[in-house]
């Protein structure tokens, strides 16, 4: 292979120098090449280009040095072959959002009522003597006033316009925020390419055809390409083919690498042949209509889509559904296990439905009572006959009553709830960016507030991930610090440096420090960096060895994976013999050694007894100091033994000679012990799950504060853990896990499957009365299943592989455990913000509905007019949700235990506050309503005729009501009965400006100059002072309410529980199986058949917006519209493209739990956990938890057509 690799490179260089030469490959030709798989592809390459180097030459690139990076050349390639981006779907315009906001049923009812009212105010019955139509109709002497009847209708329409614009603006800004967030996630994706002979990292969107890309374990391929050189490369192509077996890629059998597939093992180099819409991912995208701009194109495409079959010979046929207007597929995806709504959403939806029902009931009764009173008064009390000419007058009354009824409903329905949730989450997500949390799924932020357990990795999360070799055992001596090079025999030193140079990935290197006097930069795998640093400390140059033996000359590489726990590289010597270097976990590799190098540099026997001595005297002391121990060994294969069978790993990886054992230190991050202490105080258990040996793990756990001396906690190794949780048949039993996990604090030498088993066991457990909410951190490809299974998955932004990031909910941009504590604070803050808002909103709801209802029944007219109600609605919904949802979190949030899934949204303390403040406000309002005219010595506003001018009396009632809400908003900032409601208020400028702004608008715009549209008249200074005094009274009253101990008020009930699985009748559960989500609100509706609730579209619209954007950030969650995924990189991890035609499900449990380590490598395929394994039905635990979350319905077999 190496012999001809340079031929192409010369070719390439010549071509690059002469930029006029056009590429001798067309986009179409390359596209058809990439549609071939396996041997067909190899045949096509040989037939058309000779070999891969011929292909590179045609693309004017060098397989060794890559493109020269000349910007002119790069731009020409972008023009010729396209850019590596898939154009996103256009966002909704502001007008579309306005139109959506207008769909709200309550607003439509109001608009209709306002239009009827407008129409009737212009209609004057020709000669009707209004006196004949009853008392209420008469009594308007002023002609101008009666002609101003249109103002109320117009004002209602105007306020509807305001509400719609505010809603649309909110949705628009949310959309903008999430698009920004997503583009940030995409910009952070980098890939390693070779340009001008230098290895550099470039943004995925900058990759062009002809680039030489380096692929390694854990990468998500950003473009299509052909393999140039590979070591043990295995790819998970399930995202394209649906086959979960890993595909081995070699030059002679299958060199085709496709975008969107995951590298599960090994490394290699490829030449990029297709990018963007021409790559396999991009083609599917185009079919999905994500790239189509207009519907005409779509109609044409529909036929093509039907005909387009899979490009894979043996794969199932891939048929595409035609898409509807939104680009959403018409059939919902049915093959995915259902995901229950987030806890908070479930509780809120249920609460909103209940409040809405109550509101509908109240508004209906209000209208009925008003009409009845009017009819009784007119036709019975006054004894008037029915007169046709009075009919329009009666209709005007009925319209007025109807409007009053609708306004009661508008005030009662808490459409601000979803808005508050959205604002709170969006605000938190934005602020969490500053705390190094990049949130990918919105509800993860809120779930984090309920977390009760965190399973954390050790390396890089709890430790600095800056590894250095600090102790060495070499030549029969244990050095406590790195020895001088002259203390080590030359023969051993040469072998050691050669082994380190070739048996560390060539992408790993030590770079000079960025700042003068700084530490050298470590690039790549940190353990390998430590070894390269060790070579530098021994004053040897590993780069010289790599220059002499380039990567192409390595004969075979057994790359590191979680089963082997070692890496080996085979070199072919000039005489035809072979030499293999290995490195790996010391206790595993030492079992494969049968000799060692003595102080003289000679080989001597290494018996099991010697090994036990070495473990006791060297490895255990190193491990107990928290060092990671790595063994370096080698083996010679003389010609006399003939060619070994390189695929039989078990026989290759035995009879090694140990060169040395090194102890690598990875210091604990200074801020971690404090962060873990905070977690423990907040009722969150931290567990460490690591691949390191148990002594190292225990030492680090003690340093971090996970373990305390004298504690009765368990530290287990993966093998022991598996032995304890399995029955005689080797099956995992939930009861056995339940005996272990409450005390388990450290799980060492664990495989990714152990991590997944532990997480699933804790989540499914019913030992504690509260269901555990588990957060997991992970960085490796193998952590995918555990990250997916956890309630919240944290991936490492720096050390994490693409696959881990793809499976996670939150990315830690600084890989630091203390950022998780920040996430907990923000999560709890979201919960508290919603509760604050609820406390405020429900007080206003109760008061406004009772006032409107009672007033209407007694005075036949609501004291609060329709327009005033809409203003109150605006204050308490939109403004309050902004003010209360943007409270910053405080450390005090970490002083309480997690709320848990069953905790009601409205606690008894909050119920006490709501009722207490309602009593105060109702007392004041009714006093003003029925005795206000005497107190202020003004005319009574009660029993005013139709179209009467506004009165001072009712203006005072309205003004006092609004001012009480404004001051009560300050009270609502505290929900746990704290005294000081002003605490931290001035740290929140949004809150202050909203309260102050609302006050100014109320004073100037509405009362003083609002006039007829707002049914207000301007008030005197005296009256203003009284209104303000009564408003401020609610602050004093708040102190009184918080004095009453909640425990005394036994009659108070909590509200806003989520609905438990066991409350759901069997038949409903059956029906729900057909749905994607278990929607609590839907079930409520089923029972009551309350159709109006479906019409409360604003609630749904806003929840839809949240979901739409949550999904645009989330590759896994729910059914997502294809257009929301605008990055190739994000694309292929989407489960909708998983075609499940393969019956056998891969269990996630590693049956070969490595009892006999000598044959572990041969069994390694038993643990090829598919990255999307979370999408396979998991082995169901015998002890089923009563959470709908985990009851995963086995997937039916679907081709792509039905799953879309």
Coordinates of C-alpha atoms in Angstrom, one line a residue, residues 666-1066:
X666 CA -4.6 12.7 37.3
X667 CA -5.1 15.2 40.1
X668 CA -8.6 15.9 41.5
X669 CA -10.1 19.2 40.4
X670 CA -9.8 21.7 43.2
X671 CA -13.4 22.7 43.1
X672 CA -14.8 19.1 43.1
X673 CA -14.9 18.2 46.9
X674 CA -16.9 21.4 47.6
X675 CA -19.3 20.7 44.7
X676 CA -19.8 17.1 46.0
X677 CA -20.4 18.4 49.5
X678 CA -23.1 20.7 48.1
X679 CA -24.8 17.8 46.3
X680 CA -24.8 15.7 49.4
X681 CA -26.3 18.5 51.4
X682 CA -29.0 19.0 48.7
X683 CA -30.0 15.3 49.1
X684 CA -28.2 14.1 45.9
X685 CA -26.1 10.9 46.1
X686 CA -23.0 11.0 44.0
X687 CA -21.6 7.6 42.7
X688 CA -18.4 7.1 40.8
X689 CA -18.4 4.7 37.9
X690 CA -15.0 4.2 36.4
X691 CA -12.9 1.8 34.3
X692 CA -10.0 2.3 36.6
X693 CA -8.9 -0.3 39.2
X694 CA -10.7 -0.4 42.5
X695 CA -7.8 0.9 44.7
X696 CA -7.3 4.0 42.5
X697 CA -11.0 4.6 42.4
X698 CA -11.3 4.3 46.2
X699 CA -8.4 6.7 46.7
X700 CA -9.9 9.3 44.3
X701 CA -13.4 8.9 45.8
X702 CA -12.0 9.6 49.3
X703 CA -10.2 12.7 48.0
X704 CA -13.4 13.9 46.4
X705 CA -15.5 13.3 49.5
X706 CA -17.7 10.6 47.9
X707 CA -16.4 8.2 50.5
X708 CA -15.6 9.2 54.1
X709 CA -13.4 7.1 56.4
X710 CA -15.6 4.8 58.5
X711 CA -18.6 5.0 56.2
X712 CA -20.6 1.9 55.6
X713 CA -20.7 2.1 51.8
X714 CA -19.9 -0.4 49.1
X715 CA -17.1 -0.2 46.5
X716 CA -17.4 -3.0 43.9
X717 CA -15.6 -4.1 40.8
X718 CA -17.7 -4.7 37.7
X719 CA -17.2 -8.5 37.9
X720 CA -18.3 -8.6 41.5
X721 CA -21.3 -6.3 40.8
X722 CA -22.4 -8.6 37.9
X723 CA -22.0 -11.7 40.1
X724 CA -24.3 -10.1 42.8
X725 CA -27.1 -8.9 40.5
X726 CA -27.5 -12.1 38.4
X727 CA -29.3 -15.3 39.3
X728 CA -28.2 -18.8 38.5
X729 CA -29.3 -18.4 34.8
X730 CA -27.2 -15.3 34.4
X731 CA -30.2 -13.0 34.2
X732 CA -30.3 -9.7 36.0
X733 CA -32.9 -9.5 38.8
X734 CA -34.2 -6.1 40.0
X735 CA -34.5 -7.5 43.6
X736 CA -30.8 -8.2 43.7
X737 CA -29.9 -4.7 42.3
X738 CA -32.2 -3.2 45.0
X739 CA -30.0 -4.8 47.7
X740 CA -26.9 -3.2 46.3
X741 CA -27.5 0.2 44.8
X742 CA -28.6 2.2 47.9
X743 CA -25.2 1.6 49.5
X744 CA -23.0 1.5 46.4
X745 CA -20.7 4.5 46.0
X746 CA -17.9 3.3 43.7
X747 CA -18.1 0.9 40.8
X748 CA -14.6 0.2 39.4
X749 CA -13.3 -1.7 36.4
X750 CA -16.8 -1.4 35.0
X751 CA -17.8 -1.9 31.4
X752 CA -20.3 0.4 29.7
X753 CA -22.9 -2.3 30.1
X754 CA -22.4 -2.3 33.9
X755 CA -23.0 1.5 33.8
X756 CA -26.2 1.0 31.9
X757 CA -27.4 -1.8 34.2
X758 CA -26.7 0.3 37.3
X759 CA -28.6 3.3 35.9
X760 CA -31.5 1.2 34.7
X761 CA -31.6 -0.6 38.1
X762 CA -31.7 2.6 40.1
X763 CA -34.4 4.2 37.8
X764 CA -36.6 1.0 37.9
X765 CA -36.2 0.5 41.6
X766 CA -39.2 0.7 43.9
X767 CA -37.3 0.3 47.2
X768 CA -37.7 3.9 48.2
X769 CA -41.1 5.5 48.1
X770 CA -39.8 8.2 45.7
X771 CA -38.7 7.2 42.2
X772 CA -35.1 8.0 41.7
X773 CA -34.2 10.6 39.1
X774 CA -30.7 9.8 37.8
X775 CA -28.2 12.0 36.1
X776 CA -25.2 10.4 34.3
X777 CA -22.0 11.8 32.9
X778 CA -20.2 10.1 30.1
X779 CA -17.6 10.8 27.4
X780 CA -17.1 7.6 25.5
X781 CA -19.0 6.1 22.6
X782 CA -19.9 3.2 24.9
X783 CA -21.6 5.6 27.4
X784 CA -24.3 6.2 24.8
X785 CA -26.8 3.7 26.2
X786 CA -26.4 4.8 29.8
X787 CA -26.7 8.5 28.8
X788 CA -29.9 7.7 26.9
X789 CA -31.3 5.7 29.7
X790 CA -30.6 8.3 32.4
X791 CA -33.2 11.0 33.1
X792 CA -30.5 13.5 32.3
X793 CA -27.3 12.6 30.4
X794 CA -24.3 14.9 30.6
X795 CA -21.7 14.6 27.9
X796 CA -18.2 16.1 28.1
X797 CA -17.7 18.9 25.7
X798 CA -13.9 18.7 25.5
X799 CA -13.1 15.0 26.0
X800 CA -16.5 13.6 24.8
X801 CA -17.0 11.8 21.5
X802 CA -19.6 12.9 19.1
X803 CA -21.7 9.8 19.9
X804 CA -21.8 10.6 23.6
X805 CA -22.8 14.2 22.8
X806 CA -25.5 13.0 20.5
X807 CA -27.0 10.8 23.2
X808 CA -26.8 13.4 25.9
X809 CA -29.2 16.1 27.1
X810 CA -26.7 18.6 28.4
X811 CA -23.1 19.1 27.2
X812 CA -20.6 20.3 29.9
X813 CA -18.4 22.7 27.9
X814 CA -15.7 22.6 30.6
X815 CA -16.0 18.9 31.5
X816 CA -16.3 20.0 35.1
X817 CA -18.4 18.3 37.9
X818 CA -19.1 21.6 39.6
X819 CA -21.0 22.7 36.4
X820 CA -23.5 19.8 37.2
X821 CA -24.2 21.5 40.6
X822 CA -25.0 24.7 38.7
X823 CA -27.4 22.7 36.5
X824 CA -29.1 21.3 39.6
X825 CA -29.5 24.9 40.9
X826 CA -31.0 26.1 37.6
X827 CA -33.3 23.1 37.5
X828 CA -34.7 23.7 41.0
X829 CA -35.0 27.4 40.1
X830 CA -37.2 26.6 37.1
X831 CA -39.5 24.6 39.4
X832 CA -39.6 27.4 41.9
X833 CA -40.2 30.1 39.2
X834 CA -43.2 28.2 38.0
X835 CA -44.5 27.9 41.5
X836 CA -44.0 31.6 42.2
X837 CA -45.9 32.4 39.0
X838 CA -48.7 30.0 39.9
X839 CA -49.1 31.5 43.4
X840 CA -49.4 34.9 41.8
X841 CA -51.7 33.9 38.9
X842 CA -54.1 31.8 41.0
X843 CA -54.6 34.7 43.5
X844 CA -55.6 37.0 40.6
X845 CA -57.7 34.2 39.0
X846 CA -59.7 33.5 42.2
X847 CA -60.3 37.2 42.9
X848 CA -61.1 38.3 39.4
X849 CA -63.5 35.4 38.8
X850 CA -65.3 35.9 42.1
X851 CA -65.5 39.7 41.6
X852 CA -66.8 39.4 38.1
X853 CA -69.3 36.6 39.0
X854 CA -70.7 38.2 42.2
X855 CA -70.7 41.7 40.8
X856 CA -72.6 40.4 37.7
X857 CA -75.2 38.6 39.8
X858 CA -75.8 41.4 42.2
X859 CA -75.4 44.5 40.0
X860 CA -76.2 42.9 36.6
X861 CA -72.9 44.2 35.3
X862 CA -69.3 43.1 36.0
X863 CA -67.4 45.7 38.0
X864 CA -64.4 44.9 35.9
X865 CA -65.1 45.6 32.2
X866 CA -64.0 43.4 29.3
X867 CA -61.1 45.7 28.3
X868 CA -60.0 46.0 32.0
X869 CA -60.1 42.2 32.4
X870 CA -57.9 41.9 29.3
X871 CA -55.4 44.4 30.8
X872 CA -55.4 42.4 34.1
X873 CA -54.9 39.3 32.0
X874 CA -51.9 40.8 30.2
X875 CA -50.4 41.9 33.6
X876 CA -50.8 38.6 35.2
X877 CA -50.0 36.4 32.3
X878 CA -47.4 37.9 30.0
X879 CA -45.7 40.4 32.3
X880 CA -45.8 38.3 35.4
X881 CA -44.4 35.3 33.6
X882 CA -41.5 37.4 32.4
X883 CA -40.9 39.0 35.9
X884 CA -41.2 35.8 38.0
X885 CA -39.7 33.4 35.6
X886 CA -36.4 35.2 35.3
X887 CA -35.4 35.1 39.0
X888 CA -31.8 34.1 39.2
X889 CA -31.0 31.0 41.4
X890 CA -29.5 31.3 44.8
X891 CA -27.4 29.0 46.9
X892 CA -30.3 28.5 49.3
X893 CA -31.9 26.2 46.6
X894 CA -29.3 23.6 47.5
X895 CA -30.3 23.5 51.2
X896 CA -33.4 21.4 50.6
X897 CA -34.0 17.9 49.4
X898 CA -35.2 17.3 45.8
X899 CA -39.0 17.7 45.3
X900 CA -39.5 14.4 43.6
X901 CA -42.0 13.3 40.9
X902 CA -45.0 13.2 43.1
X903 CA -44.6 16.6 44.8
X904 CA -47.5 18.8 44.0
X905 CA -46.9 22.1 42.2
X906 CA -48.9 24.0 44.8
X907 CA -47.7 23.2 48.3
X908 CA -49.9 23.8 51.4
X909 CA -47.8 27.0 52.2
X910 CA -48.6 28.3 48.7
X911 CA -52.3 27.4 49.1
X912 CA -52.3 29.3 52.4
X913 CA -50.7 32.4 50.6
X914 CA -53.2 32.2 47.7
X915 CA -56.3 31.9 50.0
X916 CA -54.9 34.5 52.5
X917 CA -54.3 37.1 49.8
X918 CA -57.6 36.3 48.0
X919 CA -59.5 37.0 51.3
X920 CA -57.7 40.4 51.7
X921 CA -58.3 41.4 48.1
X922 CA -62.0 40.3 48.0
X923 CA -62.7 42.1 51.3
X924 CA -61.2 45.4 50.0
X925 CA -62.9 45.1 46.6
X926 CA -66.4 44.3 47.9
X927 CA -66.1 47.0 50.5
X928 CA -65.3 49.5 47.7
X929 CA -67.9 48.1 45.4
X930 CA -70.8 48.3 47.9
X931 CA -69.8 51.1 50.2
X932 CA -67.2 53.0 48.1
X933 CA -69.5 55.8 47.1
X934 CA -70.2 56.6 50.8
X935 CA -66.5 56.4 51.7
X936 CA -65.3 58.6 48.9
X937 CA -68.5 60.7 48.7
X938 CA -69.0 60.1 45.0
X939 CA -71.8 58.9 42.8
X940 CA -72.5 55.1 42.8
X941 CA -71.5 53.3 39.6
X942 CA -73.8 50.4 40.3
X943 CA -76.8 49.6 38.1
X944 CA -75.5 52.0 35.4
X945 CA -77.6 51.8 32.1
X946 CA -76.2 50.5 28.8
X947 CA -73.6 52.8 27.3
X948 CA -73.4 54.9 30.5
X949 CA -70.2 56.9 30.8
X950 CA -67.5 55.4 33.1
X951 CA -67.8 56.4 36.8
X952 CA -65.2 57.4 39.4
X953 CA -66.6 54.7 41.7
X954 CA -65.8 51.8 39.3
X955 CA -62.5 53.4 38.3
X956 CA -61.4 53.3 42.0
X957 CA -62.4 49.6 42.2
X958 CA -60.4 48.7 39.1
X959 CA -57.4 50.8 40.1
X960 CA -57.2 49.3 43.6
X961 CA -57.6 45.8 42.2
X962 CA -54.6 46.3 39.8
X963 CA -52.4 48.0 42.4
X964 CA -53.0 45.1 44.8
X965 CA -51.8 42.7 42.0
X966 CA -48.7 44.7 41.5
X967 CA -47.8 44.7 45.2
X968 CA -48.8 41.0 45.5
X969 CA -46.3 40.2 42.7
X970 CA -43.6 41.1 45.2
X971 CA -45.2 38.8 47.7
X972 CA -45.3 36.0 45.2
X973 CA -41.4 36.0 45.0
X974 CA -41.3 33.8 48.1
X975 CA -43.1 30.4 48.2
X976 CA -41.6 28.7 51.2
X977 CA -43.1 31.2 53.7
X978 CA -40.0 33.5 54.0
X979 CA -40.5 36.8 55.7
X980 CA -38.3 39.1 53.6
X981 CA -40.0 39.3 50.2
X982 CA -37.6 42.0 49.0
X983 CA -34.6 39.7 49.5
X984 CA -32.6 39.7 46.2
X985 CA -35.3 41.6 44.3
X986 CA -32.9 44.3 43.1
X987 CA -30.6 41.7 41.7
X988 CA -33.3 41.1 39.1
X989 CA -33.5 44.1 36.8
X990 CA -36.2 42.5 34.7
X991 CA -38.5 42.1 37.7
X992 CA -38.0 45.7 38.9
X993 CA -38.5 47.2 35.5
X994 CA -41.7 45.2 34.8
X995 CA -43.3 46.1 38.2
X996 CA -42.3 49.7 37.7
X997 CA -43.4 49.8 34.1
X998 CA -46.8 48.2 34.9
X999 CA -47.4 50.8 37.6
X1000 CA -46.6 53.7 35.2
X1001 CA -48.8 52.3 32.4
X1002 CA -51.7 51.9 35.0
X1003 CA -51.3 55.4 36.3
X1004 CA -50.7 57.4 33.1
X1005 CA -52.1 55.5 30.1
X1006 CA -55.0 53.7 31.6
X1007 CA -56.5 55.6 34.5
X1008 CA -55.6 59.3 33.8
X1009 CA -55.9 59.3 30.1
X1010 CA -57.5 56.0 29.2
X1011 CA -61.0 57.4 29.3
X1012 CA -63.9 55.7 27.6
X1013 CA -62.1 52.7 26.0
X1014 CA -60.8 51.5 29.4
X1015 CA -64.0 52.6 31.1
X1016 CA -62.0 54.9 33.4
X1017 CA -62.1 58.5 34.5
X1018 CA -59.1 60.4 35.9
X1019 CA -58.8 60.3 39.7
X1020 CA -57.9 63.0 42.2
X1021 CA -54.6 62.9 44.2
X1022 CA -56.6 62.0 47.3
X1023 CA -58.2 59.0 45.6
X1024 CA -54.9 57.9 44.2
X1025 CA -53.3 57.9 47.7
X1026 CA -56.1 55.7 49.0
X1027 CA -55.7 53.2 46.1
X1028 CA -52.0 53.0 46.6
X1029 CA -52.4 52.6 50.3
X1030 CA -54.8 49.7 49.9
X1031 CA -52.5 48.2 47.3
X1032 CA -49.5 48.3 49.6
X1033 CA -51.7 46.8 52.3
X1034 CA -51.2 43.4 50.6
X1035 CA -47.5 43.6 51.5
X1036 CA -48.4 44.0 55.2
X1037 CA -51.1 41.4 55.0
X1038 CA -48.5 39.1 53.5
X1039 CA -46.5 39.3 56.7
X1040 CA -49.6 38.4 58.7
X1041 CA -50.3 35.4 56.5
X1042 CA -46.8 34.1 56.8
X1043 CA -47.1 34.2 60.6
X1044 CA -49.9 31.6 60.6
X1045 CA -48.2 28.2 60.8
X1046 CA -49.2 26.0 57.9
X1047 CA -49.3 22.9 60.1
X1048 CA -52.3 24.4 61.9
X1049 CA -54.4 24.7 58.7
X1050 CA -55.2 21.0 58.3
X1051 CA -58.0 21.7 55.8
X1052 CA -55.6 23.1 53.1
X1053 CA -55.1 20.7 50.2
X1054 CA -52.2 20.6 47.7
X1055 CA -52.9 20.8 44.0
X1056 CA -51.1 20.1 40.8
X1057 CA -50.0 16.5 41.2
X1058 CA -49.0 14.6 38.1
X1059 CA -51.2 11.6 37.4
X1060 CA -49.7 8.3 38.5
X1061 CA -49.6 5.3 36.2
X1062 CA -51.7 3.2 38.6
X1063 CA -54.5 5.8 38.4
X1064 CA -54.9 5.2 34.7
X1065 CA -57.6 2.6 33.8
X1066 CA -56.5 -0.4 31.8

